[in-house]
Structure formats: C-alpha cells, structure tokens
Short mmCIF file of C-alpha atoms and ligand atoms in Angstrom, two decimals:
data_model
loop_
_atom_site.label_atom_id
_atom_site.label_comp_id
_atom_site.label_asym_id
_atom_site.label_seq_id
_atom_site.Cartn_x
_atom_site.Cartn_y
_atom_site.Cartn_z
CA MET A 1 -31.70 198.22 322.16
CA LEU A 2 -29.88 201.66 322.03
CA THR A 3 -30.23 203.88 325.00
CA LEU A 4 -29.46 207.47 325.54
CA ASN A 5 -25.83 208.36 327.11
CA LYS A 6 -26.06 211.67 328.38
CA GLU A 7 -22.57 212.22 329.64
CA ILE A 8 -21.46 212.26 325.93
CA PHE A 9 -22.56 216.16 325.85
CA LYS A 10 -20.79 217.36 329.11
CA HIS A 11 -17.98 219.75 327.83
CA SER A 12 -16.11 223.05 328.38
CA GLN A 13 -16.03 225.32 325.79
CA GLN A 14 -13.61 228.49 325.37
CA LEU A 15 -15.64 231.59 324.30
CA LEU A 16 -15.11 235.51 323.67
CA GLY A 17 -16.86 237.56 325.89
CA ILE A 18 -17.54 241.38 325.78
CA LEU A 19 -17.87 243.44 329.12
CA VAL A 20 -20.87 245.80 328.43
CA SER A 21 -22.22 248.92 330.49
CA ASN A 22 -25.46 248.28 331.86
CA LYS A 23 -26.93 251.09 329.77
CA LEU A 24 -25.46 249.58 326.11
CA ILE A 25 -27.04 246.31 326.81
CA SER A 26 -30.39 246.89 325.07
CA THR A 27 -28.51 248.68 322.00
CA PHE A 28 -26.35 245.33 321.76
CA SER A 29 -29.39 243.12 322.09
CA ASN A 30 -31.29 245.29 319.43
CA GLN A 31 -28.17 245.30 316.79
CA PHE A 32 -26.06 242.14 317.43
CA LYS A 33 -28.83 239.26 318.70
CA GLY A 34 -26.96 237.06 315.89
CA CYS A 35 -23.48 237.77 317.79
CA LEU A 36 -25.03 236.01 320.74
CA PHE A 37 -23.75 232.46 322.06
CA ILE A 38 -27.19 230.83 322.03
CA ARG A 39 -28.07 227.61 323.98
CA GLU A 40 -31.12 225.84 325.95
CA LYS A 41 -31.15 226.91 329.31
CA PHE A 42 -28.22 229.06 329.04
CA LYS A 43 -27.58 232.61 329.97
CA ALA A 44 -25.73 234.36 327.60
CA ILE A 45 -25.77 237.69 329.34
CA GLN A 46 -24.41 237.35 332.91
CA LEU A 47 -23.23 238.97 335.70
CA TYR A 48 -19.55 239.67 335.86
CA ASP A 49 -17.50 239.45 339.55
CA SER A 50 -18.94 241.87 341.44
CA ASP A 51 -18.97 244.61 339.25
CA THR A 52 -22.54 245.44 339.10
CA SER A 53 -22.21 248.40 336.48
CA LYS A 54 -21.38 245.98 333.81
CA LYS A 55 -22.45 242.13 332.57
CA LEU A 56 -20.32 239.65 330.28
CA ILE A 57 -21.73 239.19 327.03
CA LEU A 58 -20.62 235.94 325.40
CA LEU A 59 -20.34 235.74 321.99
CA ASN A 60 -21.45 233.50 319.25
CA ASP A 61 -18.90 230.22 319.15
CA LYS A 62 -18.36 230.81 315.46
CA PHE A 63 -16.13 233.73 316.22
CA LYS A 64 -12.96 231.98 317.41
CA ASN A 65 -10.85 235.10 317.85
CA GLU A 66 -11.20 238.83 317.81
CA GLN A 67 -10.38 238.98 314.07
CA GLU A 68 -13.25 236.94 313.13
CA ILE A 69 -15.70 239.25 315.18
CA PRO A 70 -17.97 241.06 312.31
CA ASP A 71 -16.66 244.29 311.54
CA ASN A 72 -19.85 246.39 312.73
CA LEU A 73 -19.53 245.12 316.33
CA LYS A 74 -16.03 245.66 316.08
CA GLU A 75 -16.94 249.14 315.67
CA PHE A 76 -19.32 249.43 318.44
CA ILE A 77 -16.84 247.93 320.53
CA LYS A 78 -14.27 250.33 319.74
CA ASN A 79 -16.35 253.80 320.16
CA ASN A 80 -17.76 252.15 323.59
CA LYS A 81 -14.08 251.18 324.82
CA ILE A 82 -15.32 247.53 325.60
CA GLU A 83 -13.08 245.34 327.02
CA ILE A 84 -13.03 241.35 325.23
CA ILE A 85 -12.18 238.69 327.48
CA GLU A 86 -12.00 234.99 327.18
CA LYS A 87 -14.43 232.85 329.01
CA GLN A 88 -14.29 228.84 329.39
CA VAL A 89 -17.88 227.73 329.78
CA GLU A 90 -19.34 224.31 331.19
CA LEU A 91 -22.13 223.02 328.91
CA ASN A 92 -24.26 219.93 329.24
CA TYR A 93 -27.26 217.58 327.78
CA ASP A 94 -29.52 220.31 329.13
CA ASN A 95 -27.92 222.93 327.05
CA TYR A 96 -28.91 221.31 323.73
CA SER A 97 -31.97 221.02 322.00
CA TYR A 98 -34.14 218.15 320.86
CA GLU A 99 -32.71 218.36 317.20
CA GLN A 100 -29.16 219.20 317.90
CA VAL A 101 -29.02 215.70 320.71
CA LEU A 102 -30.62 213.63 317.70
CA LYS A 103 -28.58 215.12 314.92
CA LYS A 104 -25.43 214.27 317.55
CA VAL A 105 -26.82 210.67 318.14
CA LEU A 106 -28.24 209.19 315.28
CA PRO A 107 -26.69 208.08 312.23
CA GLU A 108 -25.82 211.21 309.63
CA ASN A 109 -28.09 210.25 307.18
CA MET A 110 -31.22 209.37 309.11
CA THR A 111 -34.34 211.70 309.23
CA ILE A 112 -35.07 213.14 312.69
CA PRO A 113 -38.62 212.31 313.82
CA PHE A 114 -40.17 215.98 314.09
CA SER A 115 -43.98 215.40 313.52
CA TYR A 116 -46.00 213.66 315.97
CA GLU A 117 -49.22 213.78 317.57
CA LYS A 118 -49.57 215.36 320.90
CA ILE A 119 -52.73 214.06 323.24
CA GLY A 120 -52.52 215.86 326.49
CA HIS A 121 -49.48 214.80 328.17
CA ILE A 122 -48.95 211.83 325.40
CA ALA A 123 -46.62 212.36 322.59
CA HIS A 124 -47.39 209.54 319.93
CA LEU A 125 -45.07 208.63 317.28
CA ASN A 126 -45.02 206.34 314.40
CA LEU A 127 -41.96 205.62 313.52
CA ARG A 128 -39.76 204.53 310.13
CA ASP A 129 -38.49 200.87 310.39
CA GLU A 130 -35.05 202.33 310.05
CA GLN A 131 -35.37 204.49 313.41
CA LEU A 132 -36.63 201.93 315.44
CA PRO A 133 -33.25 200.89 316.57
CA TYR A 134 -32.99 204.07 318.19
CA LYS A 135 -36.78 204.46 319.34
CA PHE A 136 -35.70 204.50 323.26
CA ILE A 137 -33.32 207.39 322.72
CA ILE A 138 -35.90 209.37 320.59
CA GLY A 139 -38.40 208.73 323.14
CA GLN A 140 -36.25 210.00 325.70
CA VAL A 141 -35.07 212.97 324.04
CA ILE A 142 -38.93 214.08 323.67
CA LEU A 143 -39.40 213.31 327.17
CA ASP A 144 -36.76 215.49 328.24
CA LYS A 145 -37.06 218.31 325.83
CA ASN A 146 -40.83 218.92 326.06
CA PHE A 147 -42.29 219.66 329.94
CA GLN A 148 -46.00 218.95 328.72
CA ILE A 149 -45.29 215.35 327.89
CA ARG A 150 -44.97 212.85 330.49
CA THR A 151 -45.94 209.39 328.16
CA VAL A 152 -44.16 208.59 324.61
CA ILE A 153 -45.45 205.99 322.64
CA ASN A 154 -44.69 204.37 319.40
CA LYS A 155 -47.39 203.04 317.45
CA VAL A 156 -46.99 199.18 316.88
CA GLY A 157 -49.04 197.13 314.59
CA LYS A 158 -51.76 197.72 312.18
CA ILE A 159 -54.80 199.80 313.41
CA ASP A 160 -58.04 197.74 314.23
CA THR A 161 -60.49 197.71 311.49
CA VAL A 162 -63.22 198.35 313.14
CA PHE A 163 -62.87 200.69 316.22
CA ARG A 164 -60.16 202.23 314.41
CA THR A 165 -57.67 201.81 317.90
CA PHE A 166 -54.16 200.47 317.97
CA LYS A 167 -51.66 199.11 320.17
CA ASN A 168 -48.44 201.16 321.70
CA GLU A 169 -45.51 200.29 322.90
CA LEU A 170 -44.24 202.79 325.57
CA LEU A 171 -40.44 204.54 324.72
CA ALA A 172 -40.39 206.84 327.35
CA GLY A 173 -41.97 208.37 330.44
CA GLU A 174 -45.02 207.12 332.77
CA ASN A 175 -46.96 204.12 331.39
CA ASN A 176 -50.46 206.30 331.72
CA LEU A 177 -52.60 206.56 328.38
CA LEU A 178 -55.44 207.93 330.32
CA THR A 179 -55.38 211.80 329.26
CA GLU A 180 -57.58 215.12 329.06
CA ILE A 181 -57.23 217.31 326.13
CA LYS A 182 -59.04 220.74 325.45
CA GLU A 183 -60.63 220.82 321.74
CA ASN A 184 -63.00 223.48 320.77
CA GLU A 185 -63.67 224.46 324.44
CA CYS A 186 -64.60 221.24 325.83
CA ILE A 187 -62.37 218.63 328.03
CA PHE A 188 -61.92 214.98 326.51
CA LYS A 189 -61.11 212.67 328.68
CA PHE A 190 -60.31 209.04 327.61
CA ASN A 191 -57.94 206.06 327.27
CA PHE A 192 -55.63 206.35 324.08
CA GLU A 193 -55.22 202.56 323.57
CA GLU A 194 -59.19 202.10 324.22
CA VAL A 195 -60.67 204.54 321.54
CA TYR A 196 -60.18 206.26 318.30
CA TRP A 197 -58.84 210.33 318.55
CA ASN A 198 -56.79 212.33 316.36
CA SER A 199 -55.65 215.72 317.60
CA ARG A 200 -55.09 216.90 313.77
CA LEU A 201 -58.84 216.84 313.08
CA GLN A 202 -59.17 219.97 315.65
CA ILE A 203 -60.05 222.15 313.20
CA GLU A 204 -62.14 220.17 310.63
CA HIS A 205 -64.42 219.44 313.91
CA TRP A 206 -64.52 222.81 314.19
CA ASN A 207 -64.95 223.81 310.30
CA LEU A 208 -67.96 221.25 310.53
CA ILE A 209 -69.48 222.50 313.59
CA ASP A 210 -69.42 226.00 312.78
CA SER A 211 -71.74 225.50 309.97
CA PHE A 212 -74.78 224.32 312.29
CA THR A 213 -77.35 226.37 314.06
CA LYS A 214 -78.99 226.40 317.02
CA ASP A 215 -82.13 224.84 315.15
CA ASP A 216 -80.29 221.68 314.10
CA ILE A 217 -80.84 218.41 315.38
CA VAL A 218 -77.49 216.56 314.76
CA CYS A 219 -77.44 212.47 313.89
CA ASP A 220 -73.60 211.68 314.80
CA MET A 221 -73.29 208.11 313.45
CA PHE A 222 -69.43 207.84 314.11
CA ALA A 223 -69.34 209.59 317.17
CA GLY A 224 -66.14 208.39 319.00
CA VAL A 225 -65.64 210.24 322.11
CA GLY A 226 -67.36 212.85 321.04
CA PRO A 227 -65.22 215.54 319.24
CA PHE A 228 -68.07 216.80 316.91
CA ALA A 229 -71.13 216.14 319.45
CA LEU A 230 -70.05 218.12 322.60
CA PRO A 231 -68.82 221.29 320.98
CA ALA A 232 -72.30 221.23 318.62
CA VAL A 233 -74.40 221.05 322.02
CA LYS A 234 -71.96 223.39 324.06
CA LEU A 235 -70.87 226.27 321.58
CA LYS A 236 -73.31 225.93 318.91
CA LYS A 237 -76.66 224.94 321.17
CA CYS A 238 -77.88 221.71 318.93
CA LYS A 239 -79.48 218.76 319.91
CA VAL A 240 -77.23 216.13 319.09
CA TYR A 241 -78.02 212.26 318.73
CA ALA A 242 -74.39 210.70 319.09
CA ASN A 243 -73.52 207.33 318.46
CA ASP A 244 -70.68 204.74 318.40
CA LEU A 245 -70.22 200.93 318.17
CA ASN A 246 -67.36 201.14 320.77
CA PRO A 247 -68.61 200.99 324.21
CA ASN A 248 -65.32 202.60 325.51
CA SER A 249 -66.14 205.68 323.59
CA ILE A 250 -69.49 205.65 324.95
CA LYS A 251 -68.00 205.28 328.55
CA TYR A 252 -66.12 207.89 327.61
CA MET A 253 -68.23 210.15 325.88
CA ARG A 254 -70.70 209.99 328.84
CA GLU A 255 -68.29 211.41 331.44
CA ASN A 256 -67.05 213.99 329.09
CA ALA A 257 -70.78 215.02 328.70
CA LYS A 258 -70.82 215.42 332.76
CA LEU A 259 -67.42 217.07 332.93
CA ASN A 260 -68.64 219.57 330.08
CA LYS A 261 -71.78 220.07 332.44
CA ILE A 262 -73.82 218.70 328.77
CA SER A 263 -77.60 217.46 329.85
CA SER A 264 -78.53 214.36 329.04
CA ASP A 265 -81.73 215.84 327.05
CA LYS A 266 -79.46 217.89 324.75
CA LEU A 267 -76.97 214.89 323.80
CA ILE A 268 -78.61 211.62 323.64
CA ILE A 269 -76.18 208.73 323.30
CA SER A 270 -76.32 205.41 321.57
CA ASN A 271 -74.10 201.96 321.78
CA LEU A 272 -75.68 200.61 318.45
CA ASP A 273 -74.45 199.83 314.82
CA ALA A 274 -74.49 202.95 312.77
CA ARG A 275 -77.23 201.56 310.22
CA GLU A 276 -79.34 200.68 313.17
CA PHE A 277 -79.05 203.55 315.22
CA VAL A 278 -80.11 205.93 312.11
CA ARG A 279 -82.88 203.14 311.80
CA SER A 280 -83.74 203.93 315.32
CA LEU A 281 -83.92 207.86 314.89
CA LEU A 282 -86.03 207.74 311.94
CA LEU A 283 -88.06 204.20 311.15
CA VAL A 284 -90.35 204.39 314.48
CA SER A 285 -92.61 201.31 314.79
CA ASP A 286 -94.19 202.76 318.32
CA LYS A 287 -97.48 204.20 317.40
CA ASP A 288 -96.97 206.83 320.08
CA SER A 289 -93.29 208.18 319.20
CA GLN A 290 -92.41 210.17 316.00
CA PRO A 291 -89.44 210.07 313.74
CA VAL A 292 -86.67 212.56 314.77
CA PRO A 293 -86.77 215.23 312.16
CA ILE A 294 -82.67 215.02 312.14
CA THR A 295 -81.21 218.20 309.94
CA GLN A 296 -77.42 217.36 310.01
CA VAL A 297 -75.85 214.29 309.43
CA ILE A 298 -72.27 213.15 310.45
CA MET A 299 -70.44 210.19 309.16
CA ASN A 300 -66.71 210.21 309.82
CA LEU A 301 -65.61 206.60 309.82
CA PRO A 302 -63.56 207.99 306.48
CA SER A 303 -62.39 204.19 305.65
CA THR A 304 -66.18 203.02 304.94
CA SER A 305 -68.80 205.81 305.94
CA ILE A 306 -69.56 205.74 302.17
CA GLU A 307 -70.91 202.20 302.33
CA PHE A 308 -73.31 203.12 305.47
CA LEU A 309 -75.23 205.21 302.82
CA ASP A 310 -77.57 202.33 301.80
CA VAL A 311 -79.06 202.82 305.14
CA PHE A 312 -80.44 206.88 304.00
CA ARG A 313 -81.50 205.09 300.37
CA GLU A 314 -83.53 202.68 302.16
CA ILE A 315 -85.12 205.41 304.18
CA PHE A 316 -85.49 207.96 301.84
CA LEU A 317 -85.51 206.38 298.25
CA ASN A 318 -87.91 203.50 299.25
CA ALA A 319 -90.43 202.64 296.31
CA ASP A 320 -92.63 200.90 299.21
CA ARG A 321 -93.21 203.94 301.83
CA ALA A 322 -92.22 207.88 302.18
CA PRO A 323 -89.72 209.25 303.42
CA PRO A 324 -90.28 209.59 307.83
CA ILE A 325 -89.73 213.29 307.41
CA SER A 326 -90.51 215.93 305.09
CA LYS A 327 -87.12 217.96 305.27
CA PRO A 328 -84.35 215.30 304.30
CA PRO A 329 -81.25 216.00 306.08
CA THR A 330 -77.90 217.36 305.07
CA ILE A 331 -75.52 214.61 305.17
CA HIS A 332 -71.53 215.23 305.88
CA CYS A 333 -69.96 212.02 304.75
CA TYR A 334 -66.22 211.61 305.19
CA THR A 335 -64.29 209.19 303.07
CA PHE A 336 -60.62 208.07 301.51
CA THR A 337 -59.93 209.14 297.63
CA LYS A 338 -57.20 207.99 296.29
CA GLY A 339 -55.16 211.17 294.62
CA ARG A 340 -53.62 209.59 291.62
CA GLU A 341 -52.13 211.89 289.00
CA ASN A 342 -55.03 213.11 286.35
CA SER A 343 -57.84 212.25 288.57
CA ASP A 344 -60.39 214.61 289.85
CA LEU A 345 -60.70 214.32 293.83
CA VAL A 346 -64.40 216.20 293.66
CA SER A 347 -66.00 213.79 290.57
CA ASP A 348 -64.42 210.67 292.32
CA THR A 349 -65.92 211.37 295.50
CA ARG A 350 -69.25 212.39 294.22
CA LYS A 351 -69.32 209.04 291.98
CA ASN A 352 -68.28 206.77 294.77
CA VAL A 353 -71.08 208.41 296.58
CA GLU A 354 -73.75 208.15 293.80
CA ASP A 355 -72.70 204.57 293.59
CA ILE A 356 -74.04 203.54 296.51
CA ILE A 357 -76.96 205.85 296.82
CA GLY A 358 -78.35 204.91 293.43
CA CYS A 359 -78.91 208.33 292.21
CA ARG A 360 -77.71 211.72 291.53
CA ILE A 361 -76.62 214.29 294.33
CA PRO A 362 -78.10 217.87 293.87
CA ASP A 363 -75.41 219.67 292.10
CA ASP A 364 -74.93 222.44 295.03
CA PHE A 365 -72.78 219.46 296.83
CA LYS A 366 -69.92 220.42 298.61
CA CYS A 367 -66.83 218.70 298.54
CA THR A 368 -63.38 219.78 300.20
CA GLU A 369 -59.97 218.14 300.79
CA VAL A 370 -59.50 217.64 304.68
CA ARG A 371 -55.96 216.20 304.70
CA ASP A 372 -53.27 214.44 302.83
CA VAL A 373 -53.25 211.02 304.89
CA SER A 374 -50.23 210.05 302.56
CA ALA A 375 -49.27 210.85 299.07
CA HIS A 376 -52.18 208.98 297.60
CA LYS A 377 -54.51 208.82 300.35
CA ILE A 378 -56.62 211.84 300.50
CA MET A 379 -59.08 212.36 303.06
CA MET A 380 -62.34 214.14 301.96
CA ARG A 381 -65.61 215.79 302.83
CA ILE A 382 -68.56 215.56 300.78
CA SER A 383 -71.53 217.29 301.77
CA PHE A 384 -75.03 217.25 300.06
CA VAL A 385 -79.01 216.95 300.96
CA MET A 386 -80.12 213.73 300.80
CA PRO A 387 -82.28 212.84 297.66
CA THR A 388 -85.59 211.93 298.33
CA ASN A 389 -88.58 210.78 296.63
CA ILE A 390 -91.35 212.75 298.59
CA LYS A 391 -92.46 214.80 296.00
CA SER A 392 -91.08 216.42 292.82
CA SER A 393 -91.53 219.96 293.21
CA ASP A 394 -89.44 219.40 296.39
CA ASN A 395 -87.16 217.12 295.10
CA PRO A 396 -83.57 218.65 294.12
CA LEU A 397 -83.29 215.92 291.66
CA LYS A 398 -85.37 217.62 289.19
CA ARG A 399 -84.05 216.50 286.25
CA THR A 400 -84.66 212.80 284.91
CA VAL A 401 -82.87 210.79 282.47
CA ASP A 402 -85.68 211.88 279.60
CA GLN A 403 -84.37 215.25 280.39
CA VAL A 404 -80.78 214.81 280.08
CA SER A 405 -79.63 214.55 276.38
CA GLU A 406 -77.44 211.13 275.73
CA SER A 407 -74.62 213.51 274.82
CA GLU A 408 -74.40 215.03 278.26
CA VAL A 409 -74.33 211.97 279.96
CA SER A 410 -71.77 208.53 280.15
CA THR A 411 -73.52 205.34 279.92
CA ASP A 412 -73.16 205.01 283.85
CA GLU A 413 -74.18 208.32 284.94
CA SER A 414 -77.34 207.66 282.36
CA LYS A 415 -77.96 204.20 284.73
CA ARG A 416 -77.88 206.26 287.91
CA LEU A 417 -80.19 209.09 286.32
CA LYS A 418 -82.79 206.19 285.46
CA LEU A 419 -82.56 204.91 289.08
CA ASP A 420 -83.12 208.13 290.15
CA ASN A 421 -86.13 208.45 287.68
CA ASN A 422 -87.69 205.18 288.63
CA ASN A 423 -87.07 206.65 292.42
CA ASN A 424 -89.01 209.40 291.65
CA ASN A 425 -92.05 207.90 290.05
CA ASP A 426 -92.43 205.68 292.64
CA SER A 427 -93.12 207.93 295.33
CA LYS A 428 -96.59 208.36 296.08
C1 SAM B 1 -62.78 207.55 312.62
S1 SAM B 1 -63.30 207.19 313.97
C2 SAM B 1 -64.20 208.86 314.09
C3 SAM B 1 -64.22 209.36 315.78
C4 SAM B 1 -64.79 210.53 316.01
N1 SAM B 1 -66.01 211.28 314.89
C5 SAM B 1 -63.63 211.84 315.80
O1 SAM B 1 -63.81 212.24 315.00
O2 SAM B 1 -62.63 211.28 316.32
C6 SAM B 1 -64.88 206.23 313.80
C7 SAM B 1 -65.42 205.51 315.03
O3 SAM B 1 -66.85 204.56 314.46
C8 SAM B 1 -66.96 203.62 315.22
N2 SAM B 1 -67.43 202.80 314.44
C9 SAM B 1 -66.98 201.42 313.75
N3 SAM B 1 -68.02 200.83 313.26
C10 SAM B 1 -69.25 201.40 313.53
C11 SAM B 1 -70.32 200.82 313.28
N4 SAM B 1 -70.62 199.78 312.41
N5 SAM B 1 -71.29 201.45 313.77
C12 SAM B 1 -71.16 202.59 314.70
N6 SAM B 1 -69.88 203.28 315.06
C13 SAM B 1 -68.54 202.68 314.44
C14 SAM B 1 -65.65 203.54 315.68
O4 SAM B 1 -65.58 202.45 317.12
C15 SAM B 1 -64.94 204.75 315.74
O5 SAM B 1 -64.95 205.31 317.19
#
C-alpha cells in the first residue's frame, strides 16, 4: 500500500522581494495582496537583517523577474524608491495545503476527496474504489492539515440494516472512536462504531425541534443517542419519551442526559422495538395508569419508518376501539423517495404514507426535502396530524368517498377514501 513521502516537498526556491519601509506596509497589503507569496505556515512579510525600519516582502512566484511585476506595483516601487532583491527560501511539506499536497501525490485525473464527515475528533471518509490504493496517504494528509482531527477512518462494507452502524478502517491517527461533540447546545458522547450518528443532520434536527413548544409531549421512536430528544428537553422544555432498539444508543443517551443535566422525569428512555414502544405509551392495560397524551411523534429511520406507521393505524383507526387519546399527535416521518425524472416527490411521499395508514392524511400536511443522499435518493420529511376515527366533527378527514366525484380521484385513491369512509363510520 502506498504511503506518504514528505521529503519530496523539501526544496529551495528563488523569489523576488522588496524592502518596504514600515509606514508603507499596510498600504502595500491593502493594494497588492495578490502579489504576495502565499504558503501555509509561511510569513511573506519578514524582518530583514538588523534594519528595523523596513520589512522584506516576498512576491508571488509567478513573477520570475522584475519585468513580470505588474505595472501598478512597479509604479508603487518607483514612486517610493523601494529596493528589489532576490531571496532564496526553504520550503517543505508544512508549507503546502491539503489540496496542494494531494494534487502533487495523487494521479492527475483522480478526484481529491473534499467532503468528509467530521464527528468530534474523527474524520469519516467514504472513498471511491479508485482512491483506495491512496487511502493511507489521503488519511495522513487530512490528519496533518486539520488540527482538530486526531483519527481518520474510512467506511468499509455495507451499513448494518437494523442499527444503521457500519465498520470502519483506521487510515491515520489514534485508534479511538469514542468521541464528543456539541450539537444544538447539547453535548453528545458516543462510540461512532457502536451507534448511528450523522453530523449532516444538525440543521434538520434543529428545524424540527424548533417547531415544538414547552407544552409538547414528544415520542421519539428511533432516537439514537438523542439528537432530537436532548435539545427538545433542554432548549424547548418539552417532555420527551425517547426509544431505540440498539442497547448502545440507550447507554450513551443515558450518559448524555447526565452530561447535559437533563432529569429523568423530562426525558424517559426506553429500549424497545418502536411499535412496542408506541403501544406501551398509548395502550396501557393497567387500570391505574393513563395513556400518555403525546402531541409530537418523530420517526427517523428513513429506510423503513413509513412501515412503522401501521402501529398508528392500529391505535387511531381501529374499528374495534376508540383511540386512547382524544387529540391525535402530529407525526414527523422521515423517508427516502426516489427522485426520478418527472416524479413528484411530495405526492409520492404522501401516497407512500397513505398506503400504509390506509386513508388520506389531512390536506394541510407538510412535506420537505431534507437532503440528497444520492442522485436518485432524496431524504424527505412528511409531517401530518394522524387521522383518527374519534368523531367526524373533530376528524380532519371529513371528505368521504361519496363526497368526491369519480373524476376527481383515481381508482387507487378511491379505494383509500373508501377505507377512510369505513373507518369513520366504524367509530362509535
Ligand atoms: C437513522 S437512525 C436515527 C437516530 C437519531 N434519530 C438521529 O437522528 O441520529 C435510526 C435509529 O433507529 C434504531 N432502530 C432500528 N430499528 C428499530 C426498531 N425496530 N425499533 C426502535 N429503534 C430502531 C437504530 O438503532 C438507529 O439508532
């Protein structure tokens, strides 16, 4: 496997320099910034010998001789009687940027990996096949050129389908995946290989939480280590019931609750399958307890969250029993939708939801694009008030199949409306 040879960057270079009096330095800097010789960890404006009244300014190496100096700088030099000299400078690996180093060491047509995820001290790469022979070089340069990075890893193999974790290979630095980061004013500590974490979702986490109020009771069905749950308690003062199937997520969520001084009566943590978790909150069999009147539901398992909507159908659209709480929650469900040509992402997402819950969702639902995962895979969030069969006057689904003309609906939609109609009629 190829490794980085830093020696190839050591060399000396002849530059043009000008000796400028101290009082003209700022004028030069303002007017001729582009004429400076710029390198990492290198001072282009230096002391010169023992003469403290002047500084040596090293000029851009594109000026090979005095004739190549731009006219306006030539005039500045002439008007101020500035002396031009030649200076030999010693350069090495430290004087080159990440991009400059990789441009020199990677094959000419290879794409330089610029986008990597930063998780505390960890840089996480997902290299392309053609970049793999150079992986240790790329890792070493990322480590050397970013002072906050202490560990560089590359994703290997496929993502685990249940806990959404994946194996990594160490490319450079410490073999330590226990990391700590700050997001939305909360500290999160976890081992990156044991739990799911995605730093690219920080803004989405906040966008959703920010729509909550202190009166909200939140049910986070796939909570991970708590990037929705903790800030919802800490910043929006909500009460949150947070759940994850991965015992490691639970271990770190509990630790993170302590780290952020969040009390156990504001954040109630469970380690159940998501459907069981929802039933445990809403379908209480014990006569001394009451169902939890949840107002917001977060479902962030985009690959399969939509399938878990069946538990809300079972609870809120059940022909055999009334829903356990009178005000149905708003559900925020994340999903991947195929961004095909001519496809309407919003209608596709709505249809996928309605196919699982078996009836229409209220027309005031909101559906937004969260991020492009790849050219044909878009992460969406759809938010809607859960339809219910409580009583027709409160029911957002007032339209029944009889009220909708045949020309208005497709056969599929007609079937869904019929279902909806039946559900409404079943409620007693
Ligand atoms: C995509 S991650 C999202 C985690 C977190 N909400 C976030 O934004 O970082 C999905 C989470 O769902 C959990 N999970 C997978 N299947 C589950 C199930 N059947 N019930 C509960 N949690 C599950 C995984 O362990 C994982 O932590």
